[in-house]
PDB file of N, CA and C in Angstrom:
ATOM      1  N   UNK A   1     123.665 113.838  56.864  1.00  0.00           N
ATOM      2  CA  UNK A   1     122.775 114.821  56.293  1.00  0.00           C
ATOM      3  C   UNK A   1     121.334 114.326  56.335  1.00  0.00           C
ATOM      4  N   UNK A   2     121.162 113.052  56.102  1.00  0.00           N
ATOM      5  CA  UNK A   2     119.804 112.512  56.081  1.00  0.00           C
ATOM      6  C   UNK A   2     119.169 112.592  57.450  1.00  0.00           C
ATOM      7  N   UNK A   3     119.970 112.368  58.487  1.00  0.00           N
ATOM      8  CA  UNK A   3     119.380 112.428  59.822  1.00  0.00           C
ATOM      9  C   UNK A   3     119.095 113.868  60.224  1.00  0.00           C
ATOM     10  N   UNK A   4     119.844 114.819  59.684  1.00  0.00           N
ATOM     11  CA  UNK A   4     119.579 116.227  59.982  1.00  0.00           C
ATOM     12  C   UNK A   4     118.337 116.731  59.261  1.00  0.00           C
ATOM     13  N   UNK A   5     118.294 116.462  57.977  1.00  0.00           N
ATOM     14  CA  UNK A   5     117.220 117.009  57.161  1.00  0.00           C
ATOM     15  C   UNK A   5     116.124 116.000  56.846  1.00  0.00           C
ATOM     16  N   UNK A   6     116.409 114.759  57.016  1.00  0.00           N
ATOM     17  CA  UNK A   6     115.440 113.733  56.649  1.00  0.00           C
ATOM     18  C   UNK A   6     115.676 113.279  55.229  1.00  0.00           C
ATOM     19  N   UNK A   7     115.480 112.018  55.005  1.00  0.00           N
ATOM     20  CA  UNK A   7     115.742 111.428  53.681  1.00  0.00           C
ATOM     21  C   UNK A   7     114.866 112.080  52.610  1.00  0.00           C
ATOM     22  N   UNK A   8     113.596 112.328  52.946  1.00  0.00           N
ATOM     23  CA  UNK A   8     112.676 112.870  51.947  1.00  0.00           C
ATOM     24  C   UNK A   8     113.055 114.286  51.535  1.00  0.00           C
ATOM     25  N   UNK A   9     113.487 115.106  52.507  1.00  0.00           N
ATOM     26  CA  UNK A   9     113.826 116.485  52.150  1.00  0.00           C
ATOM     27  C   UNK A   9     115.059 116.549  51.253  1.00  0.00           C
ATOM     28  N   UNK A  10     115.988 115.614  51.451  1.00  0.00           N
ATOM     29  CA  UNK A  10     117.153 115.584  50.571  1.00  0.00           C
ATOM     30  C   UNK A  10     116.766 115.149  49.163  1.00  0.00           C
ATOM     31  N   UNK A  11     115.873 114.226  49.071  1.00  0.00           N
ATOM     32  CA  UNK A  11     115.458 113.739  47.744  1.00  0.00           C
ATOM     33  C   UNK A  11     114.669 114.808  46.997  1.00  0.00           C
ATOM     34  N   UNK A  12     113.936 115.642  47.720  1.00  0.00           N
ATOM     35  CA  UNK A  12     113.177 116.696  47.051  1.00  0.00           C
ATOM     36  C   UNK A  12     114.113 117.739  46.457  1.00  0.00           C
ATOM     37  N   UNK A  13     115.229 118.003  47.153  1.00  0.00           N
ATOM     38  CA  UNK A  13     116.159 119.017  46.661  1.00  0.00           C
ATOM     39  C   UNK A  13     117.004 118.498  45.500  1.00  0.00           C
ATOM     40  N   UNK A  14     117.330 117.268  45.564  1.00  0.00           N
ATOM     41  CA  UNK A  14     118.127 116.707  44.456  1.00  0.00           C
ATOM     42  C   UNK A  14     117.636 115.287  44.193  1.00  0.00           C
ATOM     43  N   UNK A  15     117.911 114.824  43.042  1.00  0.00           N
ATOM     44  CA  UNK A  15     117.477 113.481  42.656  1.00  0.00           C
ATOM     45  C   UNK A  15     118.541 112.444  43.008  1.00  0.00           C
ATOM     46  N   UNK A  16     119.550 112.844  43.770  1.00  0.00           N
ATOM     47  CA  UNK A  16     120.658 111.972  44.115  1.00  0.00           C
ATOM     48  C   UNK A  16     120.386 111.340  45.477  1.00  0.00           C
ATOM     49  N   UNK A  17     120.785 110.103  45.656  1.00  0.00           N
ATOM     50  CA  UNK A  17     120.558 109.432  46.934  1.00  0.00           C
ATOM     51  C   UNK A  17     121.532 109.948  47.991  1.00  0.00           C
ATOM     52  N   UNK A  18     121.191 109.737  49.253  1.00  0.00           N
ATOM     53  CA  UNK A  18     122.016 110.183  50.367  1.00  0.00           C
ATOM     54  C   UNK A  18     123.353 109.462  50.357  1.00  0.00           C
ATOM     55  N   UNK A  19     123.348 108.193  50.033  1.00  0.00           N
ATOM     56  CA  UNK A  19     124.591 107.424  49.974  1.00  0.00           C
ATOM     57  C   UNK A  19     125.581 108.007  48.985  1.00  0.00           C
ATOM     58  N   UNK A  20     125.092 108.435  47.828  1.00  0.00           N
ATOM     59  CA  UNK A  20     126.006 109.010  46.840  1.00  0.00           C
ATOM     60  C   UNK A  20     126.508 110.382  47.281  1.00  0.00           C
ATOM     61  N   UNK A  21     125.699 111.127  48.031  1.00  0.00           N
ATOM     62  CA  UNK A  21     126.158 112.415  48.559  1.00  0.00           C
ATOM     63  C   UNK A  21     127.291 112.213  49.548  1.00  0.00           C
ATOM     64  N   UNK A  22     127.147 111.234  50.427  1.00  0.00           N
ATOM     65  CA  UNK A  22     128.172 110.974  51.432  1.00  0.00           C
ATOM     66  C   UNK A  22     129.449 110.470  50.779  1.00  0.00           C
ATOM     67  N   UNK A  23     129.311 109.659  49.751  1.00  0.00           N
ATOM     68  CA  UNK A  23     130.518 109.132  49.088  1.00  0.00           C
ATOM     69  C   UNK A  23     131.269 110.232  48.357  1.00  0.00           C
ATOM     70  N   UNK A  24     130.637 111.307  47.986  1.00  0.00           N
ATOM     71  CA  UNK A  24     131.294 112.420  47.309  1.00  0.00           C
ATOM     72  C   UNK A  24     132.118 113.270  48.285  1.00  0.00           C
ATOM     73  N   UNK A  25     131.766 113.227  49.562  1.00  0.00           N
ATOM     74  CA  UNK A  25     132.472 114.048  50.538  1.00  0.00           C
ATOM     75  C   UNK A  25     133.834 113.457  50.845  1.00  0.00           C
ATOM     76  N   UNK A  26     134.802 114.322  51.083  1.00  0.00           N
ATOM     77  CA  UNK A  26     136.118 113.858  51.474  1.00  0.00           C
ATOM     78  C   UNK A  26     136.160 113.668  52.985  1.00  0.00           C
ATOM     79  N   UNK A  27     137.300 113.202  53.473  1.00  0.00           N
ATOM     80  CA  UNK A  27     137.456 112.978  54.909  1.00  0.00           C
ATOM     81  C   UNK A  27     137.273 114.244  55.741  1.00  0.00           C
ATOM     82  N   UNK A  28     137.808 115.375  55.354  1.00  0.00           N
ATOM     83  CA  UNK A  28     137.592 116.577  56.180  1.00  0.00           C
ATOM     84  C   UNK A  28     136.106 116.965  56.274  1.00  0.00           C
ATOM     85  N   UNK A  29     135.404 116.834  55.165  1.00  0.00           N
ATOM     86  CA  UNK A  29     133.982 117.182  55.175  1.00  0.00           C
ATOM     87  C   UNK A  29     133.179 116.189  56.025  1.00  0.00           C
ATOM     88  N   UNK A  30     133.557 114.917  55.965  1.00  0.00           N
ATOM     89  CA  UNK A  30     132.864 113.917  56.790  1.00  0.00           C
ATOM     90  C   UNK A  30     133.093 114.192  58.271  1.00  0.00           C
ATOM     91  N   UNK A  31     134.314 114.629  58.608  1.00  0.00           N
ATOM     92  CA  UNK A  31     134.605 114.985  59.994  1.00  0.00           C
ATOM     93  C   UNK A  31     133.721 116.131  60.464  1.00  0.00           C
ATOM     94  N   UNK A  32     133.540 117.121  59.609  1.00  0.00           N
ATOM     95  CA  UNK A  32     132.679 118.258  59.948  1.00  0.00           C
ATOM     96  C   UNK A  32     131.230 117.813  60.099  1.00  0.00           C
ATOM     97  N   UNK A  33     130.778 116.987  59.186  1.00  0.00           N
ATOM     98  CA  UNK A  33     129.400 116.482  59.262  1.00  0.00           C
ATOM     99  C   UNK A  33     129.217 115.659  60.541  1.00  0.00           C
ATOM    100  N   UNK A  34     130.208 114.827  60.869  1.00  0.00           N
ATOM    101  CA  UNK A  34     130.129 114.030  62.094  1.00  0.00           C
ATOM    102  C   UNK A  34     130.057 114.918  63.330  1.00  0.00           C
ATOM    103  N   UNK A  35     130.870 115.983  63.359  1.00  0.00           N
ATOM    104  CA  UNK A  35     130.844 116.898  64.500  1.00  0.00           C
ATOM    105  C   UNK A  35     129.472 117.555  64.639  1.00  0.00           C
ATOM    106  N   UNK A  36     128.909 117.975  63.522  1.00  0.00           N
ATOM    107  CA  UNK A  36     127.573 118.585  63.557  1.00  0.00           C
ATOM    108  C   UNK A  36     126.526 117.592  64.069  1.00  0.00           C
ATOM    109  N   UNK A  37     126.601 116.370  63.539  1.00  0.00           N
ATOM    110  CA  UNK A  37     125.643 115.345  63.969  1.00  0.00           C
ATOM    111  C   UNK A  37     125.803 115.019  65.454  1.00  0.00           C
ATOM    112  N   UNK A  38     127.047 114.923  65.920  1.00  0.00           N
ATOM    113  CA  UNK A  38     127.286 114.649  67.342  1.00  0.00           C
ATOM    114  C   UNK A  38     126.772 115.777  68.229  1.00  0.00           C
ATOM    115  N   UNK A  39     127.005 117.021  67.827  1.00  0.00           N
ATOM    116  CA  UNK A  39     126.516 118.156  68.619  1.00  0.00           C
ATOM    117  C   UNK A  39     124.993 118.159  68.699  1.00  0.00           C
ATOM    118  N   UNK A  40     124.346 117.871  67.578  1.00  0.00           N
ATOM    119  CA  UNK A  40     122.885 117.832  67.595  1.00  0.00           C
ATOM    120  C   UNK A  40     122.380 116.676  68.445  1.00  0.00           C
ATOM    121  N   UNK A  41     123.030 115.536  68.360  1.00  0.00           N
ATOM    122  CA  UNK A  41     122.618 114.390  69.172  1.00  0.00           C
ATOM    123  C   UNK A  41     122.804 114.697  70.655  1.00  0.00           C
ATOM    124  N   UNK A  42     123.931 115.345  71.009  1.00  0.00           N
ATOM    125  CA  UNK A  42     124.169 115.718  72.407  1.00  0.00           C
ATOM    126  C   UNK A  42     123.082 116.659  72.919  1.00  0.00           C
ATOM    127  N   UNK A  43     122.735 117.655  72.087  1.00  0.00           N
ATOM    128  CA  UNK A  43     121.694 118.609  72.500  1.00  0.00           C
ATOM    129  C   UNK A  43     120.368 117.905  72.752  1.00  0.00           C
ATOM    130  N   UNK A  44     120.007 117.004  71.847  1.00  0.00           N
ATOM    131  CA  UNK A  44     118.745 116.262  72.009  1.00  0.00           C
ATOM    132  C   UNK A  44     118.761 115.387  73.262  1.00  0.00           C
ATOM    133  N   UNK A  45     119.878 114.672  73.445  1.00  0.00           N
ATOM    134  CA  UNK A  45     119.979 113.792  74.610  1.00  0.00           C
ATOM    135  C   UNK A  45     119.973 114.583  75.912  1.00  0.00           C
ATOM    136  N   UNK A  46     120.673 115.708  75.938  1.00  0.00           N
ATOM    137  CA  UNK A  46     120.714 116.529  77.149  1.00  0.00           C
ATOM    138  C   UNK A  46     119.331 117.109  77.452  1.00  0.00           C
ATOM    139  N   UNK A  47     118.614 117.501  76.413  1.00  0.00           N
ATOM    140  CA  UNK A  47     117.263 118.023  76.624  1.00  0.00           C
ATOM    141  C   UNK A  47     116.377 116.934  77.220  1.00  0.00           C
ATOM    142  N   UNK A  48     116.446 115.737  76.650  1.00  0.00           N
ATOM    143  CA  UNK A  48     115.650 114.631  77.171  1.00  0.00           C
ATOM    144  C   UNK A  48     116.058 114.271  78.589  1.00  0.00           C
ATOM    145  N   UNK A  49     117.376 114.305  78.860  1.00  0.00           N
ATOM    146  CA  UNK A  49     117.862 113.969  80.200  1.00  0.00           C
ATOM    147  C   UNK A  49     117.402 115.010  81.212  1.00  0.00           C
ATOM    148  N   UNK A  50     117.441 116.290  80.840  1.00  0.00           N
ATOM    149  CA  UNK A  50     116.971 117.349  81.751  1.00  0.00           C
ATOM    150  C   UNK A  50     115.491 117.178  82.060  1.00  0.00           C
ATOM    151  N   UNK A  51     114.702 116.935  81.035  1.00  0.00           N
ATOM    152  CA  UNK A  51     113.263 116.752  81.244  1.00  0.00           C
ATOM    153  C   UNK A  51     112.995 115.530  82.117  1.00  0.00           C
ATOM    154  N   UNK A  52     113.741 114.462  81.903  1.00  0.00           N
ATOM    155  CA  UNK A  52     113.555 113.255  82.704  1.00  0.00           C
ATOM    156  C   UNK A  52     113.940 113.517  84.153  1.00  0.00           C
ATOM    157  N   UNK A  53     115.020 114.250  84.372  1.00  0.00           N
ATOM    158  CA  UNK A  53     115.461 114.559  85.729  1.00  0.00           C
ATOM    159  C   UNK A  53     114.431 115.427  86.443  1.00  0.00           C
ATOM    160  N   UNK A  54     113.926 116.429  85.756  1.00  0.00           N
ATOM    161  CA  UNK A  54     112.890 117.276  86.354  1.00  0.00           C
ATOM    162  C   UNK A  54     111.655 116.442  86.668  1.00  0.00           C
ATOM    163  N   UNK A  55     111.284 115.573  85.752  1.00  0.00           N
ATOM    164  CA  UNK A  55     110.117 114.712  85.976  1.00  0.00           C
ATOM    165  C   UNK A  55     110.299 113.770  87.147  1.00  0.00           C
ATOM    166  N   UNK A  56     111.540 113.337  87.397  1.00  0.00           N
ATOM    167  CA  UNK A  56     111.785 112.428  88.517  1.00  0.00           C
ATOM    168  C   UNK A  56     111.889 113.181  89.844  1.00  0.00           C
ATOM    169  N   UNK A  57     112.403 114.402  89.828  1.00  0.00           N
ATOM    170  CA  UNK A  57     112.587 115.166  91.066  1.00  0.00           C
ATOM    171  C   UNK A  57     111.320 115.896  91.511  1.00  0.00           C
ATOM    172  N   UNK A  58     110.438 116.208  90.585  1.00  0.00           N
ATOM    173  CA  UNK A  58     109.239 116.958  90.932  1.00  0.00           C
ATOM    174  C   UNK A  58     108.372 116.253  91.982  1.00  0.00           C
ATOM    175  N   UNK A  59     108.145 114.947  91.885  1.00  0.00           N
ATOM    176  CA  UNK A  59     107.335 114.300  92.920  1.00  0.00           C
ATOM    177  C   UNK A  59     107.943 114.423  94.322  1.00  0.00           C
ATOM    178  N   UNK A  60     109.291 114.449  94.409  1.00  0.00           N
ATOM    179  CA  UNK A  60     109.928 114.608  95.717  1.00  0.00           C
ATOM    180  C   UNK A  60     109.599 115.972  96.308  1.00  0.00           C
ATOM    181  N   UNK A  61     109.632 117.002  95.489  1.00  0.00           N
ATOM    182  CA  UNK A  61     109.312 118.347  95.958  1.00  0.00           C
ATOM    183  C   UNK A  61     107.862 118.473  96.376  1.00  0.00           C
ATOM    184  N   UNK A  62     106.976 117.912  95.560  1.00  0.00           N
ATOM    185  CA  UNK A  62     105.543 117.951  95.888  1.00  0.00           C
ATOM    186  C   UNK A  62     105.293 117.158  97.164  1.00  0.00           C
ATOM    187  N   UNK A  63     105.929 116.003  97.292  1.00  0.00           N
ATOM    188  CA  UNK A  63     105.779 115.183  98.493  1.00  0.00           C
ATOM    189  C   UNK A  63     106.308 115.888  99.723  1.00  0.00           C
ATOM    190  N   UNK A  64     107.411 116.617  99.578  1.00  0.00           N
ATOM    191  CA  UNK A  64     107.967 117.343 100.716  1.00  0.00           C
ATOM    192  C   UNK A  64     107.013 118.435 101.182  1.00  0.00           C
ATOM    193  N   UNK A  65     106.429 119.144 100.246  1.00  0.00           N
ATOM    194  CA  UNK A  65     105.478 120.207 100.609  1.00  0.00           C
ATOM    195  C   UNK A  65     104.239 119.611 101.273  1.00  0.00           C
ATOM    196  N   UNK A  66     103.707 118.564 100.691  1.00  0.00           N
ATOM    197  CA  UNK A  66     102.521 117.932 101.275  1.00  0.00           C
ATOM    198  C   UNK A  66     102.831 117.334 102.644  1.00  0.00           C
ATOM    199  N   UNK A  67     103.989 116.708 102.781  1.00  0.00           N
ATOM    200  CA  UNK A  67     104.375 116.131 104.065  1.00  0.00           C
ATOM    201  C   UNK A  67     104.559 117.192 105.135  1.00  0.00           C
ATOM    202  N   UNK A  68     105.205 118.293 104.787  1.00  0.00           N
ATOM    203  CA  UNK A  68     105.409 119.376 105.754  1.00  0.00           C
ATOM    204  C   UNK A  68     104.075 119.977 106.180  1.00  0.00           C
ATOM    205  N   UNK A  69     103.173 120.145 105.247  1.00  0.00           N
ATOM    206  CA  UNK A  69     101.849 120.702 105.569  1.00  0.00           C
ATOM    207  C   UNK A  69     101.079 119.758 106.480  1.00  0.00           C
ATOM    208  N   UNK A  70     101.100 118.470 106.178  1.00  0.00           N
ATOM    209  CA  UNK A  70     100.389 117.494 107.007  1.00  0.00           C
ATOM    210  C   UNK A  70     101.005 117.417 108.407  1.00  0.00           C
ATOM    211  N   UNK A  71     102.341 117.447 108.494  1.00  0.00           N
ATOM    212  CA  UNK A  71     102.997 117.408 109.802  1.00  0.00           C
ATOM    213  C   UNK A  71     102.661 118.633 110.635  1.00  0.00           C
ATOM    214  N   UNK A  72     102.624 119.789 110.018  1.00  0.00           N
ATOM    215  CA  UNK A  72     102.285 121.016 110.746  1.00  0.00           C
ATOM    216  C   UNK A  72     100.852 120.957 111.265  1.00  0.00           C
ATOM    217  N   UNK A  73      99.945 120.490 110.423  1.00  0.00           N
ATOM    218  CA  UNK A  73      98.545 120.386 110.837  1.00  0.00           C
ATOM    219  C   UNK A  73      98.395 119.380 111.977  1.00  0.00           C
ATOM    220  N   UNK A  74      99.065 118.240 111.871  1.00  0.00           N
ATOM    221  CA  UNK A  74      99.017 117.223 112.919  1.00  0.00           C
ATOM    222  C   UNK A  74      99.615 117.753 114.218  1.00  0.00           C
ATOM    223  N   UNK A  75     100.744 118.458 114.112  1.00  0.00           N
ATOM    224  CA  UNK A  75     101.372 119.041 115.294  1.00  0.00           C
ATOM    225  C   UNK A  75     100.470 120.052 115.980  1.00  0.00           C
ATOM    226  N   UNK A  76      99.824 120.899 115.214  1.00  0.00           N
ATOM    227  CA  UNK A  76      98.896 121.873 115.802  1.00  0.00           C
ATOM    228  C   UNK A  76      97.714 121.180 116.474  1.00  0.00           C
ATOM    229  N   UNK A  77      97.225 120.102 115.889  1.00  0.00           N
ATOM    230  CA  UNK A  77      96.121 119.346 116.486  1.00  0.00           C
ATOM    231  C   UNK A  77      96.560 118.734 117.818  1.00  0.00           C
ATOM    232  N   UNK A  78      97.763 118.180 117.871  1.00  0.00           N
ATOM    233  CA  UNK A  78      98.280 117.589 119.108  1.00  0.00           C
ATOM    234  C   UNK A  78      98.442 118.670 120.177  1.00  0.00           C
ATOM    235  N   UNK A  79      98.990 119.811 119.811  1.00  0.00           N
ATOM    236  CA  UNK A  79      99.155 120.904 120.775  1.00  0.00           C
ATOM    237  C   UNK A  79      97.806 121.406 121.298  1.00  0.00           C
ATOM    238  N   UNK A  80      96.851 121.573 120.418  1.00  0.00           N
ATOM    239  CA  UNK A  80      95.515 122.024 120.853  1.00  0.00           C
ATOM    240  C   UNK A  80      94.874 121.007 121.790  1.00  0.00           C
ATOM    241  N   UNK A  81      94.975 119.725 121.461  1.00  0.00           N
ATOM    242  CA  UNK A  81      94.398 118.683 122.319  1.00  0.00           C
ATOM    243  C   UNK A  81      95.092 118.655 123.683  1.00  0.00           C
ATOM    244  N   UNK A  82      96.401 118.831 123.700  1.00  0.00           N
ATOM    245  CA  UNK A  82      97.157 118.843 124.953  1.00  0.00           C
ATOM    246  C   UNK A  82      96.752 120.037 125.809  1.00  0.00           C
ATOM    247  N   UNK A  83      96.595 121.196 125.213  1.00  0.00           N
ATOM    248  CA  UNK A  83      96.167 122.387 125.966  1.00  0.00           C
ATOM    249  C   UNK A  83      94.784 122.190 126.563  1.00  0.00           C
ATOM    250  N   UNK A  84      93.883 121.538 125.813  1.00  0.00           N
ATOM    251  CA  UNK A  84      92.529 121.312 126.324  1.00  0.00           C
ATOM    252  C   UNK A  84      92.559 120.307 127.469  1.00  0.00           C
ATOM    253  N   UNK A  85      93.318 119.223 127.332  1.00  0.00           N
ATOM    254  CA  UNK A  85      93.301 118.175 128.345  1.00  0.00           C
ATOM    255  C   UNK A  85      94.095 118.554 129.599  1.00  0.00           C
ATOM    256  N   UNK A  86      95.166 119.303 129.478  1.00  0.00           N
ATOM    257  CA  UNK A  86      95.988 119.647 130.644  1.00  0.00           C
ATOM    258  C   UNK A  86      95.662 121.012 131.240  1.00  0.00           C
ATOM    259  N   UNK A  87      94.959 121.813 130.505  1.00  0.00           N
ATOM    260  CA  UNK A  87      94.616 123.132 131.023  1.00  0.00           C
ATOM    261  C   UNK A  87      95.740 124.126 130.783  1.00  0.00           C
ATOM    262  N   UNK A  88      95.550 125.343 131.300  1.00  0.00           N
ATOM    263  CA  UNK A  88      96.567 126.381 131.072  1.00  0.00           C
ATOM    264  C   UNK A  88      97.837 126.106 131.867  1.00  0.00           C
ATOM    265  N   UNK A  89      98.939 126.659 131.428  1.00  0.00           N
ATOM    266  CA  UNK A  89     100.216 126.521 132.115  1.00  0.00           C
ATOM    267  C   UNK A  89     100.166 127.294 133.439  1.00  0.00           C
ATOM    268  N   UNK A  90     100.758 126.748 134.481  1.00  0.00           N
ATOM    269  CA  UNK A  90     100.781 127.481 135.751  1.00  0.00           C
ATOM    270  C   UNK A  90     101.691 128.703 135.645  1.00  0.00           C
ATOM    271  N   UNK A  91     101.343 129.737 136.401  1.00  0.00           N
ATOM    272  CA  UNK A  91     102.162 130.946 136.386  1.00  0.00           C
ATOM    273  C   UNK A  91     103.357 130.812 137.313  1.00  0.00           C
ATOM    274  N   UNK A  92     103.226 129.955 138.347  1.00  0.00           N
ATOM    275  CA  UNK A  92     104.308 129.769 139.310  1.00  0.00           C
ATOM    276  C   UNK A  92     104.555 128.272 139.475  1.00  0.00           C
ATOM    277  N   UNK A  93     105.785 127.842 139.361  1.00  0.00           N
ATOM    278  CA  UNK A  93     106.127 126.428 139.416  1.00  0.00           C
ATOM    279  C   UNK A  93     106.601 126.000 140.818  1.00  0.00           C
ATOM    280  N   UNK A  94     106.369 126.800 141.820  1.00  0.00           N
ATOM    281  CA  UNK A  94     106.840 126.433 143.163  1.00  0.00           C
ATOM    282  C   UNK A  94     105.957 125.397 143.816  1.00  0.00           C
ATOM    283  N   UNK A  95     104.747 125.225 143.337  1.00  0.00           N
ATOM    284  CA  UNK A  95     103.836 124.237 143.925  1.00  0.00           C
ATOM    285  C   UNK A  95     103.393 123.258 142.856  1.00  0.00           C
ATOM    286  N   UNK A  96     103.543 121.948 143.179  1.00  0.00           N
ATOM    287  CA  UNK A  96     103.172 120.910 142.218  1.00  0.00           C
ATOM    288  C   UNK A  96     102.402 119.824 142.954  1.00  0.00           C
ATOM    289  N   UNK A  97     101.183 119.557 142.518  1.00  0.00           N
ATOM    290  CA  UNK A  97     100.340 118.506 143.087  1.00  0.00           C
ATOM    291  C   UNK A  97     100.135 118.701 144.592  1.00  0.00           C
ATOM    292  N   UNK A  98      99.950 119.947 144.978  1.00  0.00           N
ATOM    293  CA  UNK A  98      99.682 120.249 146.384  1.00  0.00           C
ATOM    294  C   UNK A  98     100.923 120.306 147.253  1.00  0.00           C
ATOM    295  N   UNK A  99     102.084 120.046 146.709  1.00  0.00           N
ATOM    296  CA  UNK A  99     103.322 120.063 147.480  1.00  0.00           C
ATOM    297  C   UNK A  99     104.164 121.258 147.061  1.00  0.00           C
ATOM    298  N   UNK A 100     104.846 121.830 148.016  1.00  0.00           N
ATOM    299  CA  UNK A 100     105.736 122.948 147.715  1.00  0.00           C
ATOM    300  C   UNK A 100     107.087 122.392 147.301  1.00  0.00           C
ATOM    301  N   UNK A 101     107.525 122.865 146.182  1.00  0.00           N
ATOM    302  CA  UNK A 101     108.816 122.405 145.629  1.00  0.00           C
ATOM    303  C   UNK A 101     109.936 123.328 146.106  1.00  0.00           C
ATOM    304  N   UNK A 102     111.110 122.760 146.346  1.00  0.00           N
ATOM    305  CA  UNK A 102     112.235 123.626 146.729  1.00  0.00           C
ATOM    306  C   UNK A 102     112.677 124.473 145.546  1.00  0.00           C
ATOM    307  N   UNK A 103     113.097 125.676 145.830  1.00  0.00           N
ATOM    308  CA  UNK A 103     113.576 126.577 144.780  1.00  0.00           C
ATOM    309  C   UNK A 103     115.035 126.251 144.501  1.00  0.00           C
ATOM    310  N   UNK A 104     115.380 126.200 143.269  1.00  0.00           N
ATOM    311  CA  UNK A 104     116.773 125.915 142.895  1.00  0.00           C
ATOM    312  C   UNK A 104     117.547 127.212 142.729  1.00  0.00           C
ATOM    313  N   UNK A 105     118.005 127.755 143.812  1.00  0.00           N
ATOM    314  CA  UNK A 105     118.736 129.027 143.747  1.00  0.00           C
ATOM    315  C   UNK A 105     120.194 128.861 143.929  1.00  0.00           C
TER     316      UNK A 105
END
């Protein structure tokens, strides 16, 4: 009860200590209190674990987007430079370097 409500809030409601409250409870009531405490602890831990997982995975996603953008830009730069240095593609591939190539028919 103290971990749920806090020691101070229990003392404000009653002048009895938390230890004496727990000693008054029977085994079935303690089992119920334990189940409640465990469920709350699980919820807190799962929330923290989810946030930690998102925090760890987010940089991978951001890095993937940045990497893909940089690769695309680099690829376009390479293609543009290649087009400038080699010139336009030939319309007919039968002649290469002044020699007539055999047709593969």
